[in-house]
Amino acid sequence: MEGTVKFFNTSKGYGFISETTTKTDYFVHFTGISGNNKTLTEGQKVTFDVMEDSRTGKTRACNVK
């Protein structure tokens, strides 16, 4: 999927990505970001996958690039 970072709190390590086509917002935790740079910038274009969070049962973004 493709999307845009809507919000990311660097100090807390989480935020939201808005999917380009459906405008659905997905929660993202810094552990779901690929590579060494575990932060995102508001407005940044990203690609990502969606998975079910085993703890909450809700969907969230993972493999964010």
CSV table of N, CA and C in Angstrom, one decimal:
chain,number,residue,atom,x,y,z
A,1,MET,N,0.8,-1.2,0.0
A,1,MET,CA,0.0,0.0,0.0
A,1,MET,C,0.9,1.2,0.0
A,2,GLU,N,0.3,2.3,-0.4
A,2,GLU,CA,1.0,3.6,-0.4
A,2,GLU,C,0.2,4.6,0.5
A,3,GLY,N,0.9,5.5,1.1
A,3,GLY,CA,0.3,6.5,2.0
A,3,GLY,C,1.1,7.6,2.3
A,4,THR,N,0.6,8.5,3.2
A,4,THR,CA,1.3,9.7,3.6
A,4,THR,C,1.2,9.7,5.2
A,5,VAL,N,2.4,10.1,5.7
A,5,VAL,CA,2.4,10.2,7.2
A,5,VAL,C,1.6,11.4,7.6
A,6,LYS,N,0.6,11.1,8.4
A,6,LYS,CA,-0.4,12.1,8.9
A,6,LYS,C,0.2,12.8,10.2
A,7,PHE,N,0.8,12.0,11.0
A,7,PHE,CA,1.3,12.4,12.3
A,7,PHE,C,2.3,11.4,12.8
A,8,PHE,N,3.4,11.8,13.4
A,8,PHE,CA,4.3,10.9,14.1
A,8,PHE,C,5.0,11.6,15.2
A,9,ASN,N,4.8,11.0,16.4
A,9,ASN,CA,5.4,11.6,17.7
A,9,ASN,C,6.7,10.9,17.9
A,10,THR,N,7.8,11.5,17.6
A,10,THR,CA,9.2,10.9,17.7
A,10,THR,C,9.5,10.5,19.1
A,11,SER,N,9.2,11.3,20.1
A,11,SER,CA,9.5,10.9,21.5
A,11,SER,C,8.7,9.7,22.0
A,12,LYS,N,7.5,9.5,21.5
A,12,LYS,CA,6.7,8.4,21.9
A,12,LYS,C,6.8,7.2,21.0
A,13,GLY,N,7.2,7.5,19.7
A,13,GLY,CA,7.5,6.4,18.8
A,13,GLY,C,6.3,5.8,18.1
A,14,TYR,N,5.2,6.7,17.9
A,14,TYR,CA,4.1,6.2,17.2
A,14,TYR,C,3.4,7.3,16.4
A,15,GLY,N,2.5,6.9,15.5
A,15,GLY,CA,1.8,7.9,14.7
A,15,GLY,C,0.8,7.3,13.8
A,16,PHE,N,0.4,8.0,12.7
A,16,PHE,CA,-0.7,7.5,11.8
A,16,PHE,C,-0.3,7.7,10.4
A,17,ILE,N,-0.6,6.8,9.5
A,17,ILE,CA,-0.4,6.9,8.1
A,17,ILE,C,-1.8,6.9,7.4
A,18,SER,N,-2.0,7.8,6.5
A,18,SER,CA,-3.2,7.8,5.7
A,18,SER,C,-3.0,7.1,4.4
A,19,GLU,N,-3.7,6.1,4.1
A,19,GLU,CA,-3.6,5.3,2.9
A,19,GLU,C,-4.1,6.2,1.7
A,20,THR,N,-3.4,6.2,0.6
A,20,THR,CA,-3.6,7.1,-0.5
A,20,THR,C,-5.0,6.9,-1.1
A,21,THR,N,-5.4,5.7,-1.4
A,21,THR,CA,-6.7,5.5,-2.2
A,21,THR,C,-7.9,5.6,-1.3
A,22,THR,N,-7.9,5.0,-0.2
A,22,THR,CA,-9.1,4.9,0.7
A,22,THR,C,-9.2,6.0,1.7
A,23,LYS,N,-8.0,6.6,2.0
A,23,LYS,CA,-7.9,7.6,3.0
A,23,LYS,C,-8.0,7.0,4.4
A,24,THR,N,-7.9,5.7,4.5
A,24,THR,CA,-8.0,5.0,5.8
A,24,THR,C,-6.7,5.3,6.6
A,25,ASP,N,-6.9,5.6,7.9
A,25,ASP,CA,-5.7,5.9,8.8
A,25,ASP,C,-5.3,4.6,9.5
A,26,TYR,N,-4.0,4.4,9.5
A,26,TYR,CA,-3.4,3.2,10.1
A,26,TYR,C,-2.4,3.6,11.2
A,27,PHE,N,-2.6,3.0,12.3
A,27,PHE,CA,-1.6,3.3,13.4
A,27,PHE,C,-0.3,2.7,13.0
A,28,VAL,N,0.8,3.4,13.3
A,28,VAL,CA,2.2,2.9,13.1
A,28,VAL,C,3.0,3.1,14.4
A,29,HIS,N,3.7,2.0,14.8
A,29,HIS,CA,4.6,2.1,15.9
A,29,HIS,C,6.0,2.0,15.3
A,30,PHE,N,7.0,2.6,16.0
A,30,PHE,CA,8.4,2.7,15.4
A,30,PHE,C,8.9,1.3,15.1
A,31,THR,N,8.5,0.3,15.8
A,31,THR,CA,9.0,-1.1,15.5
A,31,THR,C,8.5,-1.6,14.1
A,32,GLY,N,7.5,-0.9,13.5
A,32,GLY,CA,7.0,-1.3,12.2
A,32,GLY,C,7.7,-0.6,11.1
A,33,ILE,N,8.7,0.2,11.4
A,33,ILE,CA,9.4,1.0,10.4
A,33,ILE,C,10.6,0.2,10.0
A,34,SER,N,10.8,-0.1,8.7
A,34,SER,CA,12.0,-0.8,8.2
A,34,SER,C,13.2,0.1,8.2
A,35,GLY,N,14.4,-0.6,8.3
A,35,GLY,CA,15.7,0.1,8.3
A,35,GLY,C,16.1,0.6,9.6
A,36,ASN,N,17.2,1.4,9.6
A,36,ASN,CA,17.7,1.9,10.9
A,36,ASN,C,17.1,3.2,11.4
A,37,ASN,N,16.5,4.0,10.5
A,37,ASN,CA,15.9,5.2,10.8
A,37,ASN,C,14.5,5.0,11.3
A,38,LYS,N,14.2,4.9,12.6
A,38,LYS,CA,12.9,4.5,13.2
A,38,LYS,C,12.0,5.7,13.4
A,39,THR,N,12.1,6.7,12.5
A,39,THR,CA,11.2,7.9,12.7
A,39,THR,C,10.6,8.2,11.3
A,40,LEU,N,9.5,8.9,11.4
A,40,LEU,CA,8.8,9.4,10.1
A,40,LEU,C,8.5,10.9,10.3
A,41,THR,N,8.3,11.5,9.1
A,41,THR,CA,8.1,13.0,9.1
A,41,THR,C,6.7,13.2,8.5
A,42,GLU,N,5.9,14.1,9.2
A,42,GLU,CA,4.6,14.5,8.7
A,42,GLU,C,4.7,14.9,7.2
A,43,GLY,N,3.8,14.3,6.4
A,43,GLY,CA,3.7,14.6,4.9
A,43,GLY,C,4.6,13.6,4.1
A,44,GLN,N,5.4,12.8,4.8
A,44,GLN,CA,6.3,11.9,4.1
A,44,GLN,C,5.5,10.8,3.4
A,45,LYS,N,5.9,10.5,2.1
A,45,LYS,CA,5.2,9.5,1.3
A,45,LYS,C,5.9,8.1,1.7
A,46,VAL,N,5.1,7.1,1.9
A,46,VAL,CA,5.6,5.8,2.4
A,46,VAL,C,4.9,4.7,1.7
A,47,THR,N,5.5,3.5,1.7
A,47,THR,CA,4.8,2.3,1.3
A,47,THR,C,4.8,1.4,2.6
A,48,PHE,N,3.8,0.6,2.7
A,48,PHE,CA,3.6,-0.2,3.9
A,48,PHE,C,2.7,-1.4,3.7
A,49,ASP,N,2.7,-2.3,4.6
A,49,ASP,CA,1.8,-3.4,4.7
A,49,ASP,C,0.9,-3.2,5.9
A,50,VAL,N,-0.1,-4.0,6.0
A,50,VAL,CA,-1.1,-3.9,7.1
A,50,VAL,C,-1.1,-5.3,7.8
A,51,MET,N,-1.1,-5.3,9.1
A,51,MET,CA,-1.2,-6.5,9.8
A,51,MET,C,-2.2,-6.3,11.0
A,52,GLU,N,-2.6,-7.4,11.6
A,52,GLU,CA,-3.5,-7.4,12.8
A,52,GLU,C,-2.5,-7.4,14.0
A,53,ASP,N,-2.7,-6.5,14.9
A,53,ASP,CA,-2.0,-6.4,16.1
A,53,ASP,C,-2.5,-7.5,17.0
A,54,SER,N,-1.6,-8.4,17.4
A,54,SER,CA,-2.0,-9.6,18.2
A,54,SER,C,-2.5,-9.2,19.6
A,55,ARG,N,-2.0,-8.0,20.1
A,55,ARG,CA,-2.4,-7.6,21.4
A,55,ARG,C,-3.8,-6.9,21.4
A,56,THR,N,-4.1,-6.1,20.4
A,56,THR,CA,-5.3,-5.3,20.4
A,56,THR,C,-6.4,-5.9,19.4
A,57,GLY,N,-5.9,-6.7,18.4
A,57,GLY,CA,-6.9,-7.2,17.4
A,57,GLY,C,-7.2,-6.1,16.4
A,58,LYS,N,-6.5,-5.0,16.4
A,58,LYS,CA,-6.8,-3.9,15.4
A,58,LYS,C,-5.7,-4.0,14.4
A,59,THR,N,-6.0,-3.4,13.2
A,59,THR,CA,-5.0,-3.4,12.1
A,59,THR,C,-4.0,-2.2,12.4
A,60,ARG,N,-2.8,-2.4,11.9
A,60,ARG,CA,-1.7,-1.4,12.0
A,60,ARG,C,-0.8,-1.5,10.9
A,61,ALA,N,0.0,-0.5,10.6
A,61,ALA,CA,0.9,-0.5,9.5
A,61,ALA,C,2.2,-1.2,10.0
A,62,CYS,N,2.8,-1.9,9.0
A,62,CYS,CA,4.1,-2.6,9.3
A,62,CYS,C,4.9,-2.5,8.0
A,63,ASN,N,6.2,-2.9,8.1
A,63,ASN,CA,7.1,-2.9,7.0
A,63,ASN,C,7.1,-1.5,6.3
A,64,VAL,N,7.0,-0.5,7.0
A,64,VAL,CA,6.9,0.9,6.5
A,64,VAL,C,8.3,1.3,5.9
A,65,LYS,N,8.3,1.8,4.7
A,65,LYS,CA,9.5,2.2,4.0
A,65,LYS,C,9.3,3.6,3.4
